[in-house]
Amino acid sequence: MASTLDEADAAAIADLSPRTERGRLKADRRAAILRAAATLFAERGYAGVTIEDLGAAVGVSGPAVYRHFPGKAAVLAAILQGASRTLLDGAEQVLDSSPDPDHALRSLIRFHVDFALAEADVIIVQDRELEQLDRGARHEVRSLQRRYVEHWVNTLSRLRPDRAETELRFRAHAAFGLLNSTPHSARIPGRRPADGTIRGILEEMTWASLMS
Amino acid sequence: MASTLDEADAAAIADLSPRTERGRLKADRRAAILRAAATLFAERGYAGVTIEDLGAAVGVSGPAVYRHFPGKAAVLAAILQGASRTLLDGAEQVLDSSPDPDHALRSLIRFHVDFALAEADVIIVQDRELEQLDRGARHEVRSLQRRYVEHWVNTLSRLRPDRAETELRFRAHAAFGLLNSTPHSARIPGRRPADGTIRGILEEMTWASLMS
DNA sequence: TCCCGATGTTAGCGAGCACTCACCGACATG
DNA sequence: CATGTCGGTGAGTGCTCGCTAACATCGGGA
């Protein structure tokens, strides 16, 4: 908790140097807890999951989780920080390799669709449980998200310089609502198009809504 | 709890006949609790609000809430059932007075935008806390929502008979994600366009995404 | 006016849960 | 091989919170 900056950094460094057997196991377990937690939080909500559940999901029981995270809130923080980091890094990489704004926007959309479909649990938790974080972690996640949005706004601004940035920012948020709807409707077990088809429809709808 | 059908009906009937002073006060208080609960649930999540909070928000304290609702879950159920009822009734009224599919879809969009902007709290709770309901209430809300979606799908199907209903249903869900994004981004206190402008942009984006 | 039922209060119960503690076995390092 | 560290366990601990109980107050129909 607290600022969780040192915490996250230390963990990241630890993850990057698992030269010993013990260290590798620890890194694996930490990752397993995060994956399981994302699924459980998405299914039952942050408050509906106990520390006991978190441990049980990876085969240990209860207080063992505290060997990997200082508390329940830190697990949520790690999930949300990881997600917003991944999105931001991905967007910057996409923009670096885009020759023109048209290609950039298309790539941003494709990248976001891929992430939403691959990490549906994380998307749901990100939408839903941001305000459960303490001030420090919430600020950090929000800051990462804001930078991600600004990349979209800048790209849109180059395509439609006639429009106010305020409107483009609003449109970007609406587009995220559209893109992030898939994980939610996926939970409702209605019949739905094949995965490849979904990708195409989502990209088409998002482009049309942004450029309309 | 249980099926909450008799519960809701009895309350609705009670609300419709407040001929005595006491009855009027009771109806008012019930409504006040529901409004306050929607706001609080939207801000802190269902689990983050206590019965004490609910009472305090309307000037009574704690267990007095049990004079109006059999339990915390019943408050949430009343909010969600009310919302899905309102949406379904509104959609059917809109469709009854629409001469052609084009006008119908435009009116559906406008109606949904109005609801999302007017009842932002309820939209957030609806998106977020459906799975907190017990089986009976959840089934009822889902059934109402399904009928609402089918009105959209039928309207879309008349405009684009070339498309599979599965695809149209998926598109409708994505459009709801777009429309319901506004209450979420409204919580983030960024500068945003004036309310009238928002309406136009949302309608434009939704139409474009559905018909693209 | 009288009395019943409805609406409120405060006190308290019981369950659930995040988190701590004392301890244990195993792995890695000198 | 000895030893310190580390990841794990089971048994608690204290707090929060939904809900109930017992009692006060008051509006309104007879």
CSV table of C-alpha atoms (C1' of nucleotides) in Angstrom, one decimal:
chain,number,residue,atom,x,y,z
A,1,MET,CA,0.0,0.0,0.0
A,2,ALA,CA,1.2,3.5,0.7
A,3,SER,CA,2.7,4.8,-2.5
A,4,THR,CA,3.4,1.2,-3.7
A,5,LEU,CA,6.0,2.6,-6.0
A,6,ASP,CA,9.0,1.1,-4.3
A,7,GLU,CA,6.9,-2.0,-3.7
A,8,ALA,CA,6.0,-2.5,-7.3
A,9,ASP,CA,9.6,-1.7,-8.4
A,10,ALA,CA,11.1,-4.1,-6.0
A,11,ALA,CA,8.7,-6.9,-7.1
A,12,ALA,CA,9.5,-6.1,-10.8
A,13,ILE,CA,13.2,-6.3,-10.2
A,14,ALA,CA,12.8,-9.5,-8.2
A,15,ASP,CA,10.8,-10.9,-11.1
A,16,LEU,CA,13.4,-10.0,-13.6
A,17,SER,CA,16.2,-11.8,-11.8
A,18,PRO,CA,15.0,-15.3,-10.8
A,19,ARG,CA,18.4,-16.9,-11.1
A,20,THR,CA,17.7,-19.3,-8.3
A,21,GLU,CA,15.1,-22.1,-8.2
A,22,ARG,CA,13.4,-20.5,-5.3
A,23,GLY,CA,13.2,-17.2,-7.0
A,24,ARG,CA,11.6,-18.7,-10.1
A,25,LEU,CA,9.0,-20.4,-8.1
A,26,LYS,CA,8.2,-17.2,-6.2
A,27,ALA,CA,7.9,-15.3,-9.5
A,28,ASP,CA,5.6,-18.0,-10.9
A,29,ARG,CA,3.4,-18.0,-7.8
A,30,ARG,CA,3.1,-14.2,-7.8
A,31,ALA,CA,2.0,-14.3,-11.4
A,32,ALA,CA,-0.4,-17.1,-10.7
A,33,ILE,CA,-2.0,-15.2,-7.9
A,34,LEU,CA,-2.4,-12.1,-10.1
A,35,ARG,CA,-4.1,-14.1,-12.9
A,36,ALA,CA,-6.4,-15.9,-10.5
A,37,ALA,CA,-7.2,-12.7,-8.7
A,38,ALA,CA,-8.2,-11.0,-12.0
A,39,THR,CA,-10.6,-13.8,-12.8
A,40,LEU,CA,-12.1,-13.9,-9.3
A,41,PHE,CA,-12.4,-10.1,-9.0
A,42,ALA,CA,-14.1,-10.0,-12.4
A,43,GLU,CA,-16.5,-12.7,-11.4
A,44,ARG,CA,-17.5,-11.6,-7.9
A,45,GLY,CA,-16.1,-8.1,-7.4
A,46,TYR,CA,-13.2,-7.1,-5.3
A,47,ALA,CA,-15.1,-7.1,-2.1
A,48,GLY,CA,-16.7,-10.5,-2.9
A,49,VAL,CA,-13.3,-12.3,-2.9
A,50,THR,CA,-11.5,-13.2,0.3
A,51,ILE,CA,-7.8,-13.7,0.8
A,52,GLU,CA,-8.6,-17.3,1.5
A,53,ASP,CA,-10.1,-17.5,-2.0
A,54,LEU,CA,-7.0,-16.0,-3.6
A,55,GLY,CA,-4.7,-18.5,-1.9
A,56,ALA,CA,-7.0,-21.5,-2.7
A,57,ALA,CA,-7.1,-20.5,-6.4
A,58,VAL,CA,-3.4,-21.2,-6.6
A,59,GLY,CA,-3.2,-24.2,-4.3
A,60,VAL,CA,-2.0,-22.5,-1.1
A,61,SER,CA,-4.2,-21.5,1.7
A,62,GLY,CA,-4.9,-18.1,3.1
A,63,PRO,CA,-2.1,-16.2,4.8
A,64,ALA,CA,0.5,-17.5,2.3
A,65,VAL,CA,-0.6,-14.7,0.0
A,66,TYR,CA,1.0,-12.2,2.4
A,67,ARG,CA,4.4,-13.7,1.5
A,68,HIS,CA,3.8,-12.2,-2.0
A,69,PHE,CA,1.7,-9.1,-1.4
A,70,PRO,CA,1.5,-6.8,1.6
A,71,GLY,CA,-2.3,-7.0,1.5
A,72,LYS,CA,-5.5,-7.5,-0.5
A,73,ALA,CA,-5.4,-4.0,-1.9
A,74,ALA,CA,-1.9,-4.5,-3.2
A,75,VAL,CA,-3.1,-7.4,-5.3
A,76,LEU,CA,-5.7,-5.2,-6.9
A,77,ALA,CA,-3.2,-2.4,-7.3
A,78,ALA,CA,-0.7,-4.7,-9.1
A,79,ILE,CA,-3.4,-5.8,-11.5
A,80,LEU,CA,-4.5,-2.3,-12.4
A,81,GLN,CA,-1.0,-0.8,-12.6
A,82,GLY,CA,0.0,-3.7,-14.9
A,83,ALA,CA,-2.9,-3.2,-17.2
A,84,SER,CA,-2.5,0.5,-17.6
A,85,ARG,CA,1.3,0.1,-18.1
A,86,THR,CA,0.7,-2.5,-20.7
A,87,LEU,CA,-1.8,-0.4,-22.6
A,88,LEU,CA,0.4,2.7,-22.4
A,89,ASP,CA,3.5,0.9,-23.5
A,90,GLY,CA,1.6,-0.8,-26.3
A,91,ALA,CA,0.2,2.4,-27.6
A,92,GLU,CA,3.6,4.1,-27.7
A,93,GLN,CA,5.1,1.2,-29.5
A,94,VAL,CA,2.3,1.2,-32.0
A,95,LEU,CA,2.6,5.0,-32.6
A,96,ASP,CA,6.4,4.7,-33.1
A,97,SER,CA,5.9,2.3,-36.0
A,98,SER,CA,3.0,4.1,-37.7
A,99,PRO,CA,3.9,6.1,-40.7
A,100,ASP,CA,0.7,8.3,-40.8
A,101,PRO,CA,-2.3,9.2,-38.5
A,102,ASP,CA,-4.6,7.0,-40.5
A,103,HIS,CA,-2.5,3.9,-39.9
A,104,ALA,CA,-1.9,5.0,-36.3
A,105,LEU,CA,-5.5,5.1,-35.4
A,106,ARG,CA,-6.2,1.8,-37.1
A,107,SER,CA,-3.4,0.2,-35.2
A,108,LEU,CA,-4.4,1.8,-31.9
A,109,ILE,CA,-7.9,0.3,-32.4
A,110,ARG,CA,-6.6,-3.1,-33.4
A,111,PHE,CA,-4.2,-3.1,-30.4
A,112,HIS,CA,-7.0,-2.2,-27.9
A,113,VAL,CA,-9.3,-4.8,-29.4
A,114,ASP,CA,-6.6,-7.5,-29.0
A,115,PHE,CA,-6.0,-6.5,-25.4
A,116,ALA,CA,-9.7,-6.4,-24.5
A,117,LEU,CA,-10.3,-9.9,-26.0
A,118,ALA,CA,-7.1,-11.4,-24.5
A,119,GLU,CA,-7.4,-9.8,-21.0
A,120,ALA,CA,-11.2,-9.7,-20.6
A,121,ASP,CA,-11.0,-10.2,-16.8
A,122,VAL,CA,-8.5,-7.4,-16.4
A,123,ILE,CA,-10.7,-5.0,-18.5
A,124,ILE,CA,-13.7,-5.7,-16.3
A,125,VAL,CA,-11.7,-5.1,-13.1
A,126,GLN,CA,-10.1,-2.0,-14.5
A,127,ASP,CA,-13.6,-0.6,-15.3
A,128,ARG,CA,-15.1,-1.5,-12.0
A,129,GLU,CA,-12.7,-1.4,-9.1
A,130,LEU,CA,-10.6,1.7,-9.7
A,131,GLU,CA,-12.0,3.5,-6.8
A,132,GLN,CA,-11.2,0.7,-4.4
A,133,LEU,CA,-7.6,1.7,-4.6
A,134,ASP,CA,-5.9,4.0,-2.1
A,135,ARG,CA,-5.1,7.5,-3.1
A,136,GLY,CA,-1.5,6.8,-4.2
A,137,ALA,CA,-2.2,3.8,-6.4
A,138,ARG,CA,-5.3,5.4,-7.8
A,139,HIS,CA,-3.4,8.5,-8.8
A,140,GLU,CA,-0.7,6.4,-10.5
A,141,VAL,CA,-3.2,4.3,-12.5
A,142,ARG,CA,-5.2,7.4,-13.5
A,143,SER,CA,-2.0,9.1,-14.6
A,144,LEU,CA,-1.1,6.2,-16.9
A,145,GLN,CA,-4.7,6.0,-18.2
A,146,ARG,CA,-4.6,9.7,-18.9
A,147,ARG,CA,-1.4,9.4,-20.9
A,148,TYR,CA,-2.9,6.5,-22.9
A,149,VAL,CA,-6.0,8.6,-23.7
A,150,GLU,CA,-3.8,11.5,-24.8
A,151,HIS,CA,-2.2,9.3,-27.4
A,152,TRP,CA,-5.6,8.6,-28.9
A,153,VAL,CA,-6.6,12.3,-28.7
A,154,ASN,CA,-3.4,13.4,-30.4
A,155,THR,CA,-3.9,10.8,-33.2
A,156,LEU,CA,-7.5,11.9,-33.6
A,157,SER,CA,-6.4,15.5,-33.6
A,158,ARG,CA,-4.2,14.9,-36.6
A,159,LEU,CA,-7.0,13.3,-38.5
A,160,ARG,CA,-9.6,15.8,-37.6
A,161,PRO,CA,-7.9,19.1,-36.8
A,162,ASP,CA,-11.2,20.9,-37.2
A,163,ARG,CA,-12.6,19.4,-34.0
A,164,ALA,CA,-11.9,20.6,-30.5
A,165,GLU,CA,-9.7,18.4,-28.3
A,166,THR,CA,-12.4,18.4,-25.7
A,167,GLU,CA,-14.8,16.7,-28.2
A,168,LEU,CA,-12.1,14.3,-29.3
A,169,ARG,CA,-11.3,13.3,-25.7
A,170,PHE,CA,-15.0,12.7,-25.1
A,171,ARG,CA,-15.2,10.6,-28.3
A,172,ALA,CA,-12.2,8.6,-27.2
A,173,HIS,CA,-13.8,7.7,-23.9
A,174,ALA,CA,-17.0,6.7,-25.6
A,175,ALA,CA,-15.0,4.5,-28.0
A,176,PHE,CA,-13.3,2.8,-25.0
A,177,GLY,CA,-16.8,2.1,-23.6
A,178,LEU,CA,-17.7,0.4,-26.9
A,179,LEU,CA,-14.4,-1.6,-27.0
A,180,ASN,CA,-14.6,-2.6,-23.4
A,181,SER,CA,-18.2,-3.7,-23.7
A,182,THR,CA,-17.1,-7.0,-25.2
A,183,PRO,CA,-15.8,-8.6,-22.0
A,184,HIS,CA,-19.0,-7.7,-20.3
A,185,SER,CA,-21.3,-9.1,-22.9
A,186,ALA,CA,-19.1,-12.1,-23.2
A,187,ARG,CA,-20.1,-13.0,-19.6
A,188,ILE,CA,-23.7,-13.2,-20.7
A,189,PRO,CA,-23.7,-16.6,-22.3
A,190,GLY,CA,-25.7,-15.6,-25.3
A,191,ARG,CA,-24.6,-16.9,-28.7
A,192,ARG,CA,-22.2,-14.5,-30.3
A,193,PRO,CA,-20.2,-14.3,-33.5
A,194,ALA,CA,-16.9,-16.1,-33.9
A,195,ASP,CA,-13.8,-14.5,-32.4
A,196,GLY,CA,-12.4,-13.4,-35.7
A,197,THR,CA,-15.7,-11.8,-36.8
A,198,ILE,CA,-15.9,-10.0,-33.5
A,199,ARG,CA,-12.6,-8.4,-34.1
A,200,GLY,CA,-13.6,-7.0,-37.4
A,201,ILE,CA,-17.0,-5.7,-36.2
A,202,LEU,CA,-15.4,-4.0,-33.2
A,203,GLU,CA,-12.8,-2.3,-35.3
A,204,GLU,CA,-15.4,-1.2,-37.9
A,205,MET,CA,-17.8,0.2,-35.2
A,206,THR,CA,-15.0,2.0,-33.4
A,207,TRP,CA,-13.6,3.6,-36.5
A,208,ALA,CA,-17.1,4.7,-37.7
A,209,SER,CA,-18.0,6.1,-34.3
A,210,LEU,CA,-14.8,8.1,-34.0
A,211,MET,CA,-14.8,9.5,-37.5
A,212,SER,CA,-18.5,10.1,-37.9
B,1,MET,CA,-35.7,-11.2,-1.2
B,2,ALA,CA,-36.7,-14.6,-2.6
B,3,SER,CA,-38.5,-13.7,-5.9
B,4,THR,CA,-39.2,-10.2,-4.7
B,5,LEU,CA,-42.1,-10.2,-7.2
B,6,ASP,CA,-44.8,-9.9,-4.5
B,7,GLU,CA,-42.5,-7.5,-2.7
B,8,ALA,CA,-42.1,-5.1,-5.5
B,9,ASP,CA,-45.7,-5.3,-6.5
B,10,ALA,CA,-46.9,-4.7,-3.0
B,11,ALA,CA,-44.6,-1.7,-2.7
B,12,ALA,CA,-45.7,-0.4,-6.1
B,13,ILE,CA,-49.4,-0.6,-5.1
B,14,ALA,CA,-48.6,1.0,-1.8
B,15,ASP,CA,-46.9,3.8,-3.7
B,16,LEU,CA,-49.8,4.3,-6.0
B,17,SER,CA,-52.3,4.9,-3.2
B,18,PRO,CA,-50.9,7.2,-0.6
B,19,ARG,CA,-54.2,8.8,0.3
B,20,THR,CA,-53.2,9.2,3.9
B,21,GLU,CA,-50.4,11.5,5.3
B,22,ARG,CA,-48.5,8.6,6.7
B,23,GLY,CA,-48.7,6.8,3.4
B,24,ARG,CA,-47.3,9.7,1.5
B,25,LEU,CA,-44.4,10.1,3.9
B,26,LYS,CA,-43.6,6.4,3.6
B,27,ALA,CA,-43.6,6.5,-0.2
B,28,ASP,CA,-41.4,9.6,-0.2
B,29,ARG,CA,-39.0,8.0,2.2
B,30,ARG,CA,-38.8,4.9,0.1
B,31,ALA,CA,-38.1,6.9,-3.0
B,32,ALA,CA,-35.5,9.0,-1.1
B,33,ILE,CA,-33.7,5.8,0.0
B,34,LEU,CA,-33.6,4.5,-3.5
B,35,ARG,CA,-32.2,7.7,-4.9
B,36,ALA,CA,-29.6,8.0,-2.2
B,37,ALA,CA,-28.7,4.3,-2.5
B,38,ALA,CA,-28.2,4.7,-6.3
B,39,THR,CA,-25.8,7.5,-5.7
B,40,LEU,CA,-23.9,5.8,-2.9
B,41,PHE,CA,-23.7,2.4,-4.7
B,42,ALA,CA,-22.4,4.2,-7.8
B,43,GLU,CA,-19.7,6.0,-5.8
B,44,ARG,CA,-18.5,3.3,-3.5
B,45,GLY,CA,-19.9,0.1,-4.9
B,46,TYR,CA,-22.6,-2.1,-3.3
B,47,ALA,CA,-20.3,-3.7,-0.8
B,48,GLY,CA,-18.8,-0.4,0.2
B,49,VAL,CA,-22.0,1.0,1.4
B,50,THR,CA,-23.5,0.1,4.8
B,51,ILE,CA,-27.1,0.0,5.9
B,52,GLU,CA,-26.1,2.8,8.3
B,53,ASP,CA,-24.9,4.9,5.4
B,54,LEU,CA,-28.2,4.3,3.6
B,55,GLY,CA,-30.2,5.6,6.5
B,56,ALA,CA,-27.9,8.5,7.3
B,57,ALA,CA,-28.3,9.7,3.6
B,58,VAL,CA,-32.0,10.3,4.2
B,59,GLY,CA,-31.8,11.5,7.7
B,60,VAL,CA,-32.7,8.4,9.7
B,61,SER,CA,-30.3,6.1,11.2
B,62,GLY,CA,-29.5,2.5,10.5
B,63,PRO,CA,-32.2,-0.1,11.1
B,64,ALA,CA,-35.0,2.3,10.1
B,65,VAL,CA,-34.2,1.2,6.5
B,66,TYR,CA,-35.7,-2.2,7.4
B,67,ARG,CA,-39.1,-0.6,7.8
B,68,HIS,CA,-39.0,0.1,4.0
B,69,PHE,CA,-36.9,-2.8,2.6
B,70,PRO,CA,-36.5,-6.3,3.9
B,71,GLY,CA,-32.7,-6.1,3.5
B,72,LYS,CA,-29.8,-4.5,1.8
B,73,ALA,CA,-30.1,-6.7,-1.2
B,74,ALA,CA,-33.7,-5.7,-1.7
B,75,VAL,CA,-32.7,-2.1,-2.1
B,76,LEU,CA,-30.3,-3.0,-4.9
B,77,ALA,CA,-32.9,-5.2,-6.5
B,78,ALA,CA,-35.5,-2.4,-6.5
B,79,ILE,CA,-33.0,-0.1,-8.2
B,80,LEU,CA,-32.1,-2.5,-10.9
B,81,GLN,CA,-35.6,-3.7,-11.5
B,82,GLY,CA,-36.9,-0.1,-11.7
B,83,ALA,CA,-34.2,0.8,-14.2
B,84,SER,CA,-34.8,-2.2,-16.5
B,85,ARG,CA,-38.5,-1.7,-16.3
B,86,THR,CA,-38.2,2.0,-17.2
B,87,LEU,CA,-36.0,1.2,-20.1
B,88,LEU,CA,-38.2,-1.5,-21.5
B,89,ASP,CA,-41.4,0.5,-21.1
B,90,GLY,CA,-39.8,3.6,-22.7
B,91,ALA,CA,-38.6,1.5,-25.7
B,92,GLU,CA,-42.0,0.1,-26.3
B,93,GLN,CA,-43.6,3.5,-26.1
B,94,VAL,CA,-41.0,4.9,-28.5
B,95,LEU,CA,-41.6,2.0,-31.0
B,96,ASP,CA,-45.4,2.4,-30.8
B,97,SER,CA,-45.1,6.0,-32.0
B,98,SER,CA,-42.5,5.4,-34.7
B,99,PRO,CA,-43.7,5.4,-38.3
B,100,ASP,CA,-40.7,3.7,-39.8
B,101,PRO,CA,-37.5,1.8,-38.7
B,102,ASP,CA,-35.3,4.8,-39.4
B,103,HIS,CA,-37.3,7.0,-37.1
B,104,ALA,CA,-37.5,4.1,-34.6
B,105,LEU,CA,-33.8,3.6,-34.3
B,106,ARG,CA,-33.2,7.3,-34.0
B,107,SER,CA,-35.8,7.6,-31.2
B,108,LEU,CA,-34.4,4.5,-29.4
B,109,ILE,CA,-31.0,6.1,-29.4
B,110,ARG,CA,-32.3,9.5,-28.2
B,111,PHE,CA,-34.3,7.8,-25.5
B,112,HIS,CA,-31.3,5.8,-24.2
B,113,VAL,CA,-29.1,8.9,-24.3
B,114,ASP,CA,-31.6,10.8,-22.2
B,115,PHE,CA,-31.9,8.0,-19.7
B,116,ALA,CA,-28.1,7.6,-19.4
B,117,LEU,CA,-27.6,11.3,-18.8
B,118,ALA,CA,-30.5,11.7,-16.4
B,119,GLU,CA,-29.9,8.6,-14.4
B,120,ALA,CA,-26.1,8.3,-14.5
B,121,ASP,CA,-25.9,6.7,-11.1
B,122,VAL,CA,-28.4,4.0,-12.0
B,123,ILE,CA,-26.6,3.2,-15.2
B,124,ILE,CA,-23.3,2.7,-13.3
B,125,VAL,CA,-25.0,0.4,-10.7
B,126,GLN,CA,-26.8,-1.5,-13.4
B,127,ASP,CA,-23.5,-2.2,-15.2
B,128,ARG,CA,-21.6,-3.1,-12.2
B,129,GLU,CA,-23.6,-4.8,-9.5
B,130,LEU,CA,-25.9,-7.1,-11.4
B,131,GLU,CA,-24.2,-10.3,-10.1
B,132,GLN,CA,-24.7,-9.2,-6.5
B,133,LEU,CA,-28.4,-10.0,-6.9
B,134,ASP,CA,-29.8,-13.3,-5.8
B,135,ARG,CA,-30.9,-15.8,-8.5
B,136,GLY,CA,-34.5,-14.7,-8.6
B,137,ALA,CA,-34.0,-11.0,-8.9
B,138,ARG,CA,-31.1,-11.4,-11.3
B,139,HIS,CA,-33.2,-13.6,-13.6
B,140,GLU,CA,-35.9,-11.0,-13.6
B,141,VAL,CA,-33.6,-8.1,-14.4
B,142,ARG,CA,-31.9,-10.1,-17.1
B,143,SER,CA,-35.2,-11.0,-18.6
B,144,LEU,CA,-36.3,-7.4,-18.8
B,145,GLN,CA,-32.9,-6.4,-20.3
B,146,ARG,CA,-33.1,-9.2,-22.9
B,147,ARG,CA,-36.5,-7.9,-24.0
B,148,TYR,CA,-35.1,-4.4,-24.3
B,149,VAL,CA,-32.2,-5.6,-26.4
B,150,GLU,CA,-34.6,-7.5,-28.6
B,151,HIS,CA,-36.4,-4.3,-29.5
B,152,TRP,CA,-33.2,-2.9,-30.7
B,153,VAL,CA,-32.3,-6.0,-32.6
B,154,ASN,CA,-35.7,-6.1,-34.3
B,155,THR,CA,-35.4,-2.5,-35.3
B,156,LEU,CA,-31.9,-3.0,-36.6
B,157,SER,CA,-33.0,-6.1,-38.4
B,158,ARG,CA,-35.6,-4.1,-40.4
B,159,LEU,CA,-32.9,-1.5,-41.3
B,160,ARG,CA,-30.3,-4.1,-42.2
B,161,PRO,CA,-32.0,-7.3,-43.1
B,162,ASP,CA,-28.8,-8.5,-44.8
B,163,ARG,CA,-27.1,-8.9,-41.4
B,164,ALA,CA,-27.4,-11.9,-39.1
B,165,GLU,CA,-29.3,-11.3,-35.9
B,166,THR,CA,-26.3,-12.5,-33.9
B,167,GLU,CA,-24.2,-9.8,-35.4
B,168,LEU,CA,-26.9,-7.2,-34.8
B,169,ARG,CA,-27.3,-8.3,-31.1
B,170,PHE,CA,-23.5,-8.0,-30.7
B,171,ARG,CA,-23.6,-4.5,-32.2
B,172,ALA,CA,-26.4,-3.5,-29.9
B,173,HIS,CA,-24.4,-4.5,-26.9
B,174,ALA,CA,-21.4,-2.6,-28.1
B,175,ALA,CA,-23.6,0.4,-28.7
B,176,PHE,CA,-24.8,0.2,-25.1
B,177,GLY,CA,-21.2,0.1,-24.0
B,178,LEU,CA,-20.7,3.4,-25.9
B,179,LEU,CA,-23.8,5.0,-24.6
B,180,ASN,CA,-23.3,3.9,-21.0
B,181,SER,CA,-19.7,5.2,-21.0
B,182,THR,CA,-20.8,8.7,-20.4
B,183,PRO,CA,-21.7,8.3,-16.7
B,184,HIS,CA,-18.4,6.7,-16.1
B,185,SER,CA,-16.3,9.4,-17.8
B,186,ALA,CA,-18.5,12.0,-16.2
B,187,ARG,CA,-17.1,10.8,-12.8
B,188,ILE,CA,-13.6,11.6,-14.0
B,189,PRO,CA,-13.7,15.4,-13.5
B,190,GLY,CA,-12.0,16.3,-16.8
B,191,ARG,CA,-13.4,19.1,-18.8
B,192,ARG,CA,-16.0,17.9,-21.1
B,193,PRO,CA,-18.4,19.4,-23.7
B,194,ALA,CA,-21.7,21.1,-22.7
B,195,ASP,CA,-24.6,18.8,-22.1
B,196,GLY,CA,-26.4,19.6,-25.3
B,197,THR,CA,-23.3,19.0,-27.3
B,198,ILE,CA,-22.8,15.6,-25.6
B,199,ARG,CA,-26.2,14.5,-26.6
B,200,GLY,CA,-25.6,15.2,-30.3
B,201,ILE,CA,-22.2,13.5,-30.3
B,202,LEU,CA,-23.4,10.4,-28.6
B,203,GLU,CA,-26.3,10.1,-31.0
B,204,GLU,CA,-24.1,10.6,-33.9
B,205,MET,CA,-21.5,8.1,-32.7
B,206,THR,CA,-24.0,5.4,-31.9
B,207,TRP,CA,-25.8,5.7,-35.2
B,208,ALA,CA,-22.5,5.6,-37.1
B,209,SER,CA,-21.3,2.6,-35.2
B,210,LEU,CA,-24.5,0.6,-35.6
B,211,MET,CA,-25.0,1.3,-39.3
B,212,SER,CA,-21.3,1.1,-40.3
C,1,DT,C1',-60.7,10.2,23.3
C,2,DC,C1',-58.6,5.8,23.0
C,3,DC,C1',-55.9,2.4,21.2
C,4,DC,C1',-53.6,-0.1,17.4
C,5,DG,C1',-50.3,-0.3,14.1
C,6,DA,C1',-46.6,1.9,11.8
C,7,DT,C1',-42.1,4.2,12.0
C,8,DG,C1',-38.4,5.4,14.5
C,9,DT,C1',-34.6,4.7,18.3
C,10,DT,C1',-30.5,2.3,20.8
C,11,DA,C1',-28.2,-1.9,22.2
C,12,DG,C1',-26.4,-6.0,20.9
C,13,DC,C1',-25.7,-10.5,18.5
C,14,DG,C1',-23.3,-13.4,15.3
C,15,DA,C1',-20.8,-14.2,11.2
C,16,DG,C1',-17.3,-13.1,8.1
C,17,DC,C1',-12.9,-11.6,7.0
C,18,DA,C1',-8.3,-9.0,6.7
C,19,DC,C1',-4.5,-9.6,9.0
C,20,DT,C1',-0.9,-11.4,12.8
C,21,DC,C1',1.7,-14.8,15.3
C,22,DA,C1',4.3,-18.8,16.4
C,23,DC,C1',6.1,-22.4,14.3
C,24,DC,C1',7.9,-25.7,10.6
C,25,DG,C1',10.4,-27.9,6.7
C,26,DA,C1',13.3,-27.0,2.8
C,27,DC,C1',16.5,-24.7,0.0
C,28,DA,C1',20.7,-22.1,-0.7
C,29,DT,C1',25.1,-20.1,1.0
C,30,DG,C1',29.4,-19.8,3.9
D,1,DC,C1',27.5,-29.7,7.2
D,2,DA,C1',25.7,-25.9,9.8
D,3,DT,C1',22.8,-22.0,9.5
D,4,DG,C1',19.9,-18.3,8.2
D,5,DT,C1',16.3,-17.1,5.2
D,6,DC,C1',12.1,-18.0,2.9
D,7,DG,C1',7.6,-19.8,1.7
D,8,DG,C1',4.2,-22.3,3.9
D,9,DT,C1',0.7,-23.6,7.8
D,10,DG,C1',-3.1,-23.4,11.6
D,11,DA,C1',-4.7,-20.9,15.3
D,12,DG,C1',-6.1,-16.9,16.7
D,13,DT,C1',-7.7,-11.5,17.1
D,14,DG,C1',-10.1,-7.6,16.5
D,15,DC,C1',-13.2,-5.1,13.7
D,16,DT,C1',-16.9,-4.3,10.6
D,17,DC,C1',-21.5,-4.9,9.3
D,18,DG,C1',-26.1,-7.0,8.3
D,19,DC,C1',-29.7,-7.9,10.9
D,20,DT,C1',-32.8,-8.6,15.3
D,21,DA,C1',-34.8,-7.3,19.7
D,22,DA,C1',-37.0,-4.3,23.0
D,23,DC,C1',-38.8,-0.1,23.6
D,24,DA,C1',-40.6,5.0,22.6
D,25,DT,C1',-43.5,8.0,19.8
D,26,DC,C1',-47.1,9.3,17.1
D,27,DG,C1',-50.7,9.6,13.4
D,28,DG,C1',-55.3,8.3,12.4
D,29,DG,C1',-59.6,5.3,12.4
D,30,DA,C1',-63.2,3.6,15.9
